Coordinates of C-alpha atoms in Angstrom, one line a residue:
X1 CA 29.4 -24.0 -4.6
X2 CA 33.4 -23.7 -4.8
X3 CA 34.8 -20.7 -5.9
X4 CA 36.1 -22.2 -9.6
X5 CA 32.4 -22.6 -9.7
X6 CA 31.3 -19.0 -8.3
X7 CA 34.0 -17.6 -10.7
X8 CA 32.2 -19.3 -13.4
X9 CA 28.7 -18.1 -13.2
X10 CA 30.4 -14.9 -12.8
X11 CA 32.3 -15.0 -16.4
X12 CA 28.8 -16.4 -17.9
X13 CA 26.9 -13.3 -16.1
X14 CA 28.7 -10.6 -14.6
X15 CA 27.2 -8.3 -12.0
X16 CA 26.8 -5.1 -14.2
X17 CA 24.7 -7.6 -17.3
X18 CA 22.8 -8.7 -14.5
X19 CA 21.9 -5.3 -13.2
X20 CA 21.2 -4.6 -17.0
X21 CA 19.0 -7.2 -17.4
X22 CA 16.8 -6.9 -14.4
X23 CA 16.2 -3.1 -15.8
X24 CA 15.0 -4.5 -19.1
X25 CA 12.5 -6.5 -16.8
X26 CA 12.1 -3.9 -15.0
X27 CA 10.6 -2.2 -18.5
X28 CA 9.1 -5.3 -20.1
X29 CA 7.1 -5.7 -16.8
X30 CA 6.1 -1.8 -17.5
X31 CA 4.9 -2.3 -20.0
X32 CA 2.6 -5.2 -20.2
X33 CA 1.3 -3.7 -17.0
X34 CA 0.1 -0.7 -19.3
X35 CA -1.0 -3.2 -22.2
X36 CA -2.9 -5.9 -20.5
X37 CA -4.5 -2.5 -18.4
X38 CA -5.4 -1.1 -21.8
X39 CA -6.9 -4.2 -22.6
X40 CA -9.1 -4.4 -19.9
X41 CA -10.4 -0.8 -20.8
X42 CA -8.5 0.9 -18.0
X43 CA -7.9 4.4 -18.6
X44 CA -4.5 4.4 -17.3
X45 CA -3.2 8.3 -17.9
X46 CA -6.4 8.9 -16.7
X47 CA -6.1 6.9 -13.6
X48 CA -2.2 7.7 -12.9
X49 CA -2.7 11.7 -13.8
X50 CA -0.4 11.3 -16.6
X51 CA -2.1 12.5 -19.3
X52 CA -0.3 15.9 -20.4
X53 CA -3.5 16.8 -23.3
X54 CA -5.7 16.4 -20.6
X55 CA -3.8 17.0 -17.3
X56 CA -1.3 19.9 -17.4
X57 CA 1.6 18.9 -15.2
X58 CA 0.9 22.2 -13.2
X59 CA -2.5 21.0 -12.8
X60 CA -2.9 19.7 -8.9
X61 CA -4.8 16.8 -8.1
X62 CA -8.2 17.1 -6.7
X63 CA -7.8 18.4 -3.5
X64 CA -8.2 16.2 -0.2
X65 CA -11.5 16.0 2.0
X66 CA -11.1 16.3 5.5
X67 CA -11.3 12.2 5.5
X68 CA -8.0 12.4 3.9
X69 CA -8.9 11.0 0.5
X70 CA -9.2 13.1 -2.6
X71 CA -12.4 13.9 -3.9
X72 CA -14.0 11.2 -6.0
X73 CA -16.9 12.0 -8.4
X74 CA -18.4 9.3 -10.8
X75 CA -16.8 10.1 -14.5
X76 CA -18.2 8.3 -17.4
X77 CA -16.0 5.5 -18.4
X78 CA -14.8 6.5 -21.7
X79 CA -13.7 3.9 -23.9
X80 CA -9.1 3.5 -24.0
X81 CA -8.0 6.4 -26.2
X82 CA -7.0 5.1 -30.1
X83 CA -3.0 5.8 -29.0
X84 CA -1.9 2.9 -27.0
X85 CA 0.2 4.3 -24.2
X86 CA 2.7 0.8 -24.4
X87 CA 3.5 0.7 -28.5
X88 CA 6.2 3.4 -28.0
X89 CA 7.8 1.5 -25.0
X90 CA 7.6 -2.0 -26.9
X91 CA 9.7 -0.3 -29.8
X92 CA 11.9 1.2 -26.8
X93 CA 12.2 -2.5 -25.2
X94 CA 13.2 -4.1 -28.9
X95 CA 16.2 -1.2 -29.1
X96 CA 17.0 -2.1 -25.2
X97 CA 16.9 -5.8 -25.6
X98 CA 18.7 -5.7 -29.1
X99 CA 21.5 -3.6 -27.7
X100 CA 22.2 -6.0 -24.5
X101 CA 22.2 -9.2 -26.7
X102 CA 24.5 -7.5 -29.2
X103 CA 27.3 -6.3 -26.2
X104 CA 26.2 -9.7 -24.6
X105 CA 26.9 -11.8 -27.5
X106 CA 30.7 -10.0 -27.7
X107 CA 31.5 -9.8 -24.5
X108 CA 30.8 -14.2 -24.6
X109 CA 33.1 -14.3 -28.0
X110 CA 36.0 -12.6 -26.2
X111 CA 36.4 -14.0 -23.2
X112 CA 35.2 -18.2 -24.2
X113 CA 34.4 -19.1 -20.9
X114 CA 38.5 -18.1 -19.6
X115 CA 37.7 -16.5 -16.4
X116 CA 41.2 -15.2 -16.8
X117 CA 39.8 -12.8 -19.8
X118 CA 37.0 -11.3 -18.0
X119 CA 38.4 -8.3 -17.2
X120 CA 40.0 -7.9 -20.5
X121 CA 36.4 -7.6 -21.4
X122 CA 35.4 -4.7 -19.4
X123 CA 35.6 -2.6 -22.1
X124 CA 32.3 -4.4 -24.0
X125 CA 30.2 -4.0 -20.6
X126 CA 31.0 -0.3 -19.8
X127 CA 30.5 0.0 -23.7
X128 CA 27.3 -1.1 -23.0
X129 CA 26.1 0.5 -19.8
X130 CA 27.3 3.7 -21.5
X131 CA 25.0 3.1 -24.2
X132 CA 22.0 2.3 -22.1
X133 CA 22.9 6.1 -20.2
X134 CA 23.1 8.0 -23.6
X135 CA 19.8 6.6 -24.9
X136 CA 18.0 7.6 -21.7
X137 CA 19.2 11.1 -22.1
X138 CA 19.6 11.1 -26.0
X139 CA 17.8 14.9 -26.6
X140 CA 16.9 13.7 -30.6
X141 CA 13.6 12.8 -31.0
X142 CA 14.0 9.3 -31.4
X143 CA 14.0 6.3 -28.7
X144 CA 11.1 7.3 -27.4
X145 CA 11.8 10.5 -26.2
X146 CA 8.0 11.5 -25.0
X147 CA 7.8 8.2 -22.8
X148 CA 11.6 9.1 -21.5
X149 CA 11.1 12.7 -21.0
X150 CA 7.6 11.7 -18.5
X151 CA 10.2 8.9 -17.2
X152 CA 12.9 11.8 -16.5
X153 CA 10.3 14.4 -15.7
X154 CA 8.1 12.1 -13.0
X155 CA 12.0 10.9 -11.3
X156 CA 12.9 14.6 -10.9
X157 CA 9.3 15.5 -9.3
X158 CA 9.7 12.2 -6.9
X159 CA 13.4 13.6 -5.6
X160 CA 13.2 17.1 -5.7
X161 CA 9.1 17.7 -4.9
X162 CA 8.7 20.2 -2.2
X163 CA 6.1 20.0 0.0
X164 CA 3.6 22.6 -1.5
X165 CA 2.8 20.6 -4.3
X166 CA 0.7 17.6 -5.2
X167 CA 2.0 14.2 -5.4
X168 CA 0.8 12.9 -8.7
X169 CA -0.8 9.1 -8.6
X170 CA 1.8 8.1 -11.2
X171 CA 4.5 9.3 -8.9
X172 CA 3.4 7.2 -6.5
X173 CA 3.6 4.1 -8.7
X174 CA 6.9 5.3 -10.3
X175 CA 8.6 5.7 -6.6
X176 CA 6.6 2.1 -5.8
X177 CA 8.8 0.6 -8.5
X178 CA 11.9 1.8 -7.2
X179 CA 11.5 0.5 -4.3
X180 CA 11.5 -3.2 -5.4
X181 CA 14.7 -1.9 -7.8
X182 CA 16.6 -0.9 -4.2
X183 CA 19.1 -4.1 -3.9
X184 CA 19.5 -3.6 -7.9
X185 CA 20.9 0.5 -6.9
X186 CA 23.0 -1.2 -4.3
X187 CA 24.7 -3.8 -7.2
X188 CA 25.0 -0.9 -9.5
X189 CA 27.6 0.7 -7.2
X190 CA 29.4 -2.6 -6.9
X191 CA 29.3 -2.6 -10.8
X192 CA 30.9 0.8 -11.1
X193 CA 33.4 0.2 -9.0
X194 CA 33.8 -3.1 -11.1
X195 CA 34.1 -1.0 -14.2
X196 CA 35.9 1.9 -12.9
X197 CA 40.2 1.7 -13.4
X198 CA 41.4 -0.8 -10.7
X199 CA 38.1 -3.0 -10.7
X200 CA 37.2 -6.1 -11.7
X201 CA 34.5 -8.3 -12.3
X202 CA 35.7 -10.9 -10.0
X203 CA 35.3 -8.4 -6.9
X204 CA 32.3 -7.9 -4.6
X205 CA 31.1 -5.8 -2.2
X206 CA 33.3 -7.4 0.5
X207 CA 36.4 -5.7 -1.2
X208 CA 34.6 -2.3 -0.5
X209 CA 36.1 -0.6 2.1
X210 CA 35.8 3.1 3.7
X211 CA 33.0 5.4 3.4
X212 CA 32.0 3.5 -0.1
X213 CA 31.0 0.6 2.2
X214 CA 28.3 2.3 3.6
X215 CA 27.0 3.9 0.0
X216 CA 25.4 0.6 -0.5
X217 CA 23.2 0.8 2.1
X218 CA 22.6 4.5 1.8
X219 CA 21.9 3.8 -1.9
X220 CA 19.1 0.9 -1.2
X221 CA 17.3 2.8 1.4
X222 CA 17.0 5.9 -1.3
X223 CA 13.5 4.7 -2.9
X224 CA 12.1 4.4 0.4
X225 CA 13.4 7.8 1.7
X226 CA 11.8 9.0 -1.7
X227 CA 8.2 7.5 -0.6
X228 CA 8.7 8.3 2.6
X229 CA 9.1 12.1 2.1
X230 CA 6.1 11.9 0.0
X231 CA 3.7 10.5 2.2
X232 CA 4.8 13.6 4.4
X233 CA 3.9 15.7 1.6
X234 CA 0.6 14.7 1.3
X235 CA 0.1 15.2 5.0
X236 CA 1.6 18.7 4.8
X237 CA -0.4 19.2 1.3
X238 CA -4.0 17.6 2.9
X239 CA -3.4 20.5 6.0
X240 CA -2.8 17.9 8.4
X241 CA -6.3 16.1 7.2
X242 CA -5.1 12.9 5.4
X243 CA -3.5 11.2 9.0
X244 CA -3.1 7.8 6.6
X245 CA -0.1 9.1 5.0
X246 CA 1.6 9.4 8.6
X247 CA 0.9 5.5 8.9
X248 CA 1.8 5.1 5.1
X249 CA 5.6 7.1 6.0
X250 CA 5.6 4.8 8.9
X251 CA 5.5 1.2 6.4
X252 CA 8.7 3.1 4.8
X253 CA 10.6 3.9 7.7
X254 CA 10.2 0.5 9.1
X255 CA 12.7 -0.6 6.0
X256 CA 15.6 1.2 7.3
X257 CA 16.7 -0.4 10.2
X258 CA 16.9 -3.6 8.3
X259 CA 19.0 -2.4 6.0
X260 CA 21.2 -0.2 8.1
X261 CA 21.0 -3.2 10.3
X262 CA 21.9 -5.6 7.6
X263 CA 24.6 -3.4 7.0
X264 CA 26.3 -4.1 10.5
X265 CA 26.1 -7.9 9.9
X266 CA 29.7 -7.8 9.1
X267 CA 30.5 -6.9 12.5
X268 CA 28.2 -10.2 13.5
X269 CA 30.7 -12.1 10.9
X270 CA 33.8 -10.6 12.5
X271 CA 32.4 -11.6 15.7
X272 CA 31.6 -15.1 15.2
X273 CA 34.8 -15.3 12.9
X274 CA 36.7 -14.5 16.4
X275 CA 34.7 -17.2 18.5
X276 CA 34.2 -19.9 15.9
X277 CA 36.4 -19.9 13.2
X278 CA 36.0 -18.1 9.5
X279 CA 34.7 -21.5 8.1
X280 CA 31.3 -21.1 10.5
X281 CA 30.8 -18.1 9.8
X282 CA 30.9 -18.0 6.4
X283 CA 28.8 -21.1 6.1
X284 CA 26.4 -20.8 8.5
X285 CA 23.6 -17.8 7.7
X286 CA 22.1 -18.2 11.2
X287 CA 23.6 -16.4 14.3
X288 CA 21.0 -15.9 16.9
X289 CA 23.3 -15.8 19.6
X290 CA 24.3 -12.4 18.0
X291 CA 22.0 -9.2 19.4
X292 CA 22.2 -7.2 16.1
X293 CA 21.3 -10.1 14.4
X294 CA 18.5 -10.7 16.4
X295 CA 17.7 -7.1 15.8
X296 CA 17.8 -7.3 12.4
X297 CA 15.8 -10.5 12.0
X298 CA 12.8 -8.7 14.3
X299 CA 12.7 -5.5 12.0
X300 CA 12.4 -7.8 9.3
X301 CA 9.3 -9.4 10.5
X302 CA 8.0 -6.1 11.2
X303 CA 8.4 -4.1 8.2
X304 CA 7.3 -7.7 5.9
X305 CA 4.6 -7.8 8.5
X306 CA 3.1 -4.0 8.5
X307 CA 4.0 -3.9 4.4
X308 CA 2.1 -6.8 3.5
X309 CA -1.1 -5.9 5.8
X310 CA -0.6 -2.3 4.1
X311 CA -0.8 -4.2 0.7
X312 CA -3.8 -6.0 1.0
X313 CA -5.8 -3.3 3.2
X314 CA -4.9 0.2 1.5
X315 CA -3.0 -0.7 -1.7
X316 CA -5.7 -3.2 -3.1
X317 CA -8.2 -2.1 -0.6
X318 CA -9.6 -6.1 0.7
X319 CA -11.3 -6.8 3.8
X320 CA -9.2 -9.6 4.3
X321 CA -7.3 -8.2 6.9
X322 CA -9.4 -5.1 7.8
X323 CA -10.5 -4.7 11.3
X324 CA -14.0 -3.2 12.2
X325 CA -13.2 -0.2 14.1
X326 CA -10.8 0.7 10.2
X327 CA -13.2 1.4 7.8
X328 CA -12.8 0.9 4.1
X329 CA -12.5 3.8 2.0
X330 CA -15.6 4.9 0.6
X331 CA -16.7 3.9 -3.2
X332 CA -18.2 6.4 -5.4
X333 CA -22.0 5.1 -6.6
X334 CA -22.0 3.3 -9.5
X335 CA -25.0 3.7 -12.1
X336 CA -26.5 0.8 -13.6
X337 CA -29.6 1.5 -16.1
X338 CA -32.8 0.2 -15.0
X339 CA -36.1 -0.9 -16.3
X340 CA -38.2 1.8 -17.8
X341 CA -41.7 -0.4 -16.5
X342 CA -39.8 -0.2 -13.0
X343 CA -38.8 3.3 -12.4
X344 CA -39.9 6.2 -14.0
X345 CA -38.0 8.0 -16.1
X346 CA -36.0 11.4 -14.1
X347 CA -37.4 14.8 -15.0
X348 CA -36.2 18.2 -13.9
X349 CA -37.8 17.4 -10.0
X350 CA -35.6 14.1 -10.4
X351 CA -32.4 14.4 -11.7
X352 CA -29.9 12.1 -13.0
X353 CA -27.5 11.6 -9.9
X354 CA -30.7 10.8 -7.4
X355 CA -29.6 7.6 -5.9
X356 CA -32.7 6.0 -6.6
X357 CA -30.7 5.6 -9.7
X358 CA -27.2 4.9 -8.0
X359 CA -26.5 1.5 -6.6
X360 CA -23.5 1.8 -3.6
X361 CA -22.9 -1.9 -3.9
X362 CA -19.7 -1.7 -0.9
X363 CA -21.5 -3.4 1.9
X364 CA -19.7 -4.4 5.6
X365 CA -21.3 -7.2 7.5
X366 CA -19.9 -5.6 10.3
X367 CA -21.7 -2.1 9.4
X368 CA -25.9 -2.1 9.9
X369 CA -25.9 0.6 7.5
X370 CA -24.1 -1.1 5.1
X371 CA -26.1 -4.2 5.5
X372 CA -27.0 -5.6 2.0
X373 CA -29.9 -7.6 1.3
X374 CA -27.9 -9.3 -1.4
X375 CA -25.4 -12.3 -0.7
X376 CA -21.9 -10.8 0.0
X377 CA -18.9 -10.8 -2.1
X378 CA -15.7 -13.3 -1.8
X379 CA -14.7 -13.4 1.7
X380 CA -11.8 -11.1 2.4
X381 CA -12.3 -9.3 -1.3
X382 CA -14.2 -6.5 -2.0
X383 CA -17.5 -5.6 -3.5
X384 CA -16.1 -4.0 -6.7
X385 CA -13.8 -6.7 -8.9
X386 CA -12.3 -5.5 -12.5
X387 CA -10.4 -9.3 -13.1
X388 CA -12.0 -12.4 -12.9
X389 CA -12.3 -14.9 -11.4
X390 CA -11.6 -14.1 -8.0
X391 CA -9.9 -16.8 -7.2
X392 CA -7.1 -14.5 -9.3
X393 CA -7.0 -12.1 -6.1
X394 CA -6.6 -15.1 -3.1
X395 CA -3.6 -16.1 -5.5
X396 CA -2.2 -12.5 -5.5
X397 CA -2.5 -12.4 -1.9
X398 CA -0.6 -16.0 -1.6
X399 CA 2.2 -15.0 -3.8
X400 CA 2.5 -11.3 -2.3
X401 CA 3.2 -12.3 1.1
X402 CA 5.6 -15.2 0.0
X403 CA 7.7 -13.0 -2.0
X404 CA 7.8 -10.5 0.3
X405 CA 9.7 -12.3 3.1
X406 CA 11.8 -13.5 0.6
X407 CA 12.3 -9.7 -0.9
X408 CA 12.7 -8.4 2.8
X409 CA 15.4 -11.1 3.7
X410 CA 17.3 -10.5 0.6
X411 CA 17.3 -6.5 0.4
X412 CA 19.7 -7.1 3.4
X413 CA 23.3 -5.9 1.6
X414 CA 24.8 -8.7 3.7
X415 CA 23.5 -11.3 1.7
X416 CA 26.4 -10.8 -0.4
X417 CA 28.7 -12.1 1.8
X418 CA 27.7 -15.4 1.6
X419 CA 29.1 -16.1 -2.1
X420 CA 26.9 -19.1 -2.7
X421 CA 24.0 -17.2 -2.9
X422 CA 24.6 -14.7 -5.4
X423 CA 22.8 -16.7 -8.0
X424 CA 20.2 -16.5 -5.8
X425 CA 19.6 -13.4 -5.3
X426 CA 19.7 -12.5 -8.8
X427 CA 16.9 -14.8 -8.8
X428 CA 14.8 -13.2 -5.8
X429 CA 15.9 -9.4 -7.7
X430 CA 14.0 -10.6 -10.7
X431 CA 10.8 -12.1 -8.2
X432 CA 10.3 -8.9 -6.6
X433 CA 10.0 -7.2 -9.7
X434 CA 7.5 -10.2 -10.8
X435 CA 6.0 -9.3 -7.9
X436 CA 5.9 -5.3 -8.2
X437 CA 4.7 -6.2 -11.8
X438 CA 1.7 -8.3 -9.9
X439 CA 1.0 -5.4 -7.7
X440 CA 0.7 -2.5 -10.1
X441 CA -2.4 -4.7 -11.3
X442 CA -4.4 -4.2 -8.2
X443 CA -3.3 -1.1 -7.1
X444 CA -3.9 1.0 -10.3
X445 CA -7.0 -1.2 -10.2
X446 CA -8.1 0.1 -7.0
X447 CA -7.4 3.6 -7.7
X448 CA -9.7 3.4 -10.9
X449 CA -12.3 2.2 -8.8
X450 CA -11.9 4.5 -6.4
X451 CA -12.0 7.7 -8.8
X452 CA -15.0 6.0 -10.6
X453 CA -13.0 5.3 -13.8
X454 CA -13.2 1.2 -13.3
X455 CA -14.9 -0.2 -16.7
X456 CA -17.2 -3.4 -16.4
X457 CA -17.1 -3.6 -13.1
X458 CA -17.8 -7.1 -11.2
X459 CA -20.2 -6.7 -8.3
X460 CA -18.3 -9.0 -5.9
X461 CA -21.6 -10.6 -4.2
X462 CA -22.9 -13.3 -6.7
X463 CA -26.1 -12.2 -5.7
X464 CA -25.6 -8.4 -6.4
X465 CA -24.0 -9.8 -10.0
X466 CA -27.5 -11.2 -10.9
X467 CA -29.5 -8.6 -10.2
X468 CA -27.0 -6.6 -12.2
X469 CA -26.9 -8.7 -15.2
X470 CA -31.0 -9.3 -14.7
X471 CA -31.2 -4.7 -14.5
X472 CA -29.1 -4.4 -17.3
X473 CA -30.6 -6.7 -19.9
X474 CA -33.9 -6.0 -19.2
X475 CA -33.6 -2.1 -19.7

């Protein structure tokens, strides 16, 4: 790509409409994660301790058991409340989306493809980010000001929590999210200095020089500093019980050095600029011979690496790369009815929660006492499944792993200094966030499971499913 050509998708997409854009996927992805949730019967203000009529925000978590996982009693699985959690943010989305295309649509009219009149045109973009600003923090109840008060409220808990209090589940997810939205904090500085007097929309971050260099970066590795200070809360909180967290902080930390790293690749340029020539450099992305990019690329495969295996294991708690000396976290019982002619029915020397009434259907092979006389579930899966058919969770896994080496290599700031791929990683931005959107699934998923809140739930054995289905219809 020449650079008539890179000026060109510039003037049809400016940074600052791209970093717009990706938050309006950012919120359509939201969203149909809390719809298609609803759908499948998921309390999910239940499951995320969102609800404020039910859970007070001042209202900790139950507290964690020496194993380092909260309590988790069996709750009846109530049917989704009658307000759907989404409707407000898919009239929030229409206002988003309406006001983008409008300042879109002008900003296209007044510059006609001259790339000489994009900056003439700066006025219509900072028109719009203003706009998007004042509607998050509009104070009239309009806009969807409960959803964007819990937004604003859960954001200020995530970067000013102390230590002494409870990390909330939706917390978790919200800082989760931000994480795949790190290179998007990184463009947004570009963008302001874009829109701010002096700027323009044909710079990038290779005409940032000074400190402000290194706020890209610094800007990026926020979401993970955020996580990673509140896996140490939940350490401190736990009393030093919940040791996962300290290997949870370490999958955050691991991020830094490639972006700090990354962020020293234009020393690597300078270098090979000096030795080869500006033409290699610029062209070629690989420079092995270089230590910190040698450094950098290792750190990459780490953090992908220890991420992905944290994914699979803890986030959406498979076997599929679970060792036997790690066990899986416990499952609370799950009750099925049974036949009458079968068991008797409980009376006060029996009571409901006997387990002769309770099945525990999470088996290891690898366990004796979790030996099941029933076939086992999908290999690598787990015995609990809410979607179906499993094939839906080896495909999760697949596209998981691929897009995160993909994410890892492009969170690098230095990607920008090759020009011909900014297209490109526009297009990985809106992947990860595909991706993020993918993993909320099975981790909110999980966590119902986990706090007994899953409805229908899939035995993952077909055998355990029969007997199931044969219990269940014969009671």
């Amino acid at each position: 790509m020449d650079g008539e050509d890179l000026l060109a998708s510039s003037a049809f997409l400016p940074l600052p409409f791209r970093v717009l854009s990706l938050v309006g996927l950012g919120i359509v992805c939201w969203t149909t994660n809390l719809h298609f949730l609803h759908l499948l019967g998921i309390d999910t203000s239940s499951v995320l301790e969102s609800r404020t009529d039910k859970i007070p925000l001042s209202t900790p978590p139950s507290p964690p058991t020496p194993g380092g996982n909260r309590l988790r009693t069996r709750h009846p699985v109530h049917p989704p409340p009658s307000h759907s959690p989404y409707a407000p943010l898919y009239r929030l989305l229409f206002y988003y989306n309406a006001w983008l295309l409008t300042c879109y649509a002008l900003y296209n009219l007044s510059v006609k493809g001259d790339m000489q009149k994009m900056d003439q045109a700066r006025v219509i973009i900072t028109l719009a980010a203003a706009g998007v600003v004042a509607g998050l923090f509009c104070p009239f109840n309009i806009l969807a000001k409960r959803e964007r008060d819990i937004f604003l409220h859960a954001v200020r808990r995530c970067i000013f929590g102390t230590y002494h209090q409870p990390v909330y589940f939706c917390d978790v997810i919200l800082a989760d999210i931000f994480t795949s939205f790190a290179k998007v904090l990184g463009d947004l500085w570009v963008s302001a200095y874009m829109l701010l007097p002096g700027g323009s929309l044909m710079m990038s971050n290779l005409d940032i020089h000074g400190w402000s260099e290194w706020a890209i970066p610094a800007l990026i590795s926020l979401p993970y500093a955020v996580r990673f200070k509140q896996c140490l809360a939940e350490y401190y909180y736990s009393k030093g019980t919940n040791t996962r967290s300290l290997w949870n902080a370490l999958k955050y930390a691991s991020s830094f050095p490639v972006i700090f790293l990354s962020a020293m690749q234009k020393q690597v340029i300078a270098d090979v600029t000096a030795s080869k020539g500006a033409d290699v450099a610029l062209k070629t992305t690989w420079h092995g011979e270089h230590h910190i990019f040698r450094f950098w690329l290792i750190s990459v495969a780490i953090s992908t690496l220890y991420s992905f295996w944290w994914d699979i294991t803890n986030d959406w708690g498979m076997d599929l790369l679970r060792t036997q000396s790690l066990p899986s976290t416990p499952l609370p019982p799950q009750p099925i009815r049974l036949p009458p002619s079968r068991i008797p029915t409980p009376g006060p020397e029996l009571p409901v929660s006997s387990p002769l009434l309770e099945v525990h259907p999470h088996h290891h092979p690898s366990s004796p006492q979790g030996r099941s006389s029933f076939r086992s579930y999908p290999y690598g899966l787990r015995s609990q499944l809410v979607y179906r058919p499993p094939a839906v969770y080896y495909a999760a896994i697949a596209l998981n792993l691929i897009l995160r080496f993909t994410w890892s290599m492009r969170l690098s700031p230095h990607m920008h200094t090759f020009a011909e791929l900014e297209t490109g990683v526009f297009v990985v931005e809106a992947c990860e966030l595909l991706r993020r959107w993918l993993w909320v699934f099975f981790r909110v998923e999980w966590e119902a499971i986990k706090k007994g809140l899953a409805p229908d739930v899939m035995l993952g054995g077909p055998g355990e499913m029969e007997m199931s289905e044969r219990l269940t219809s014969s009671s």
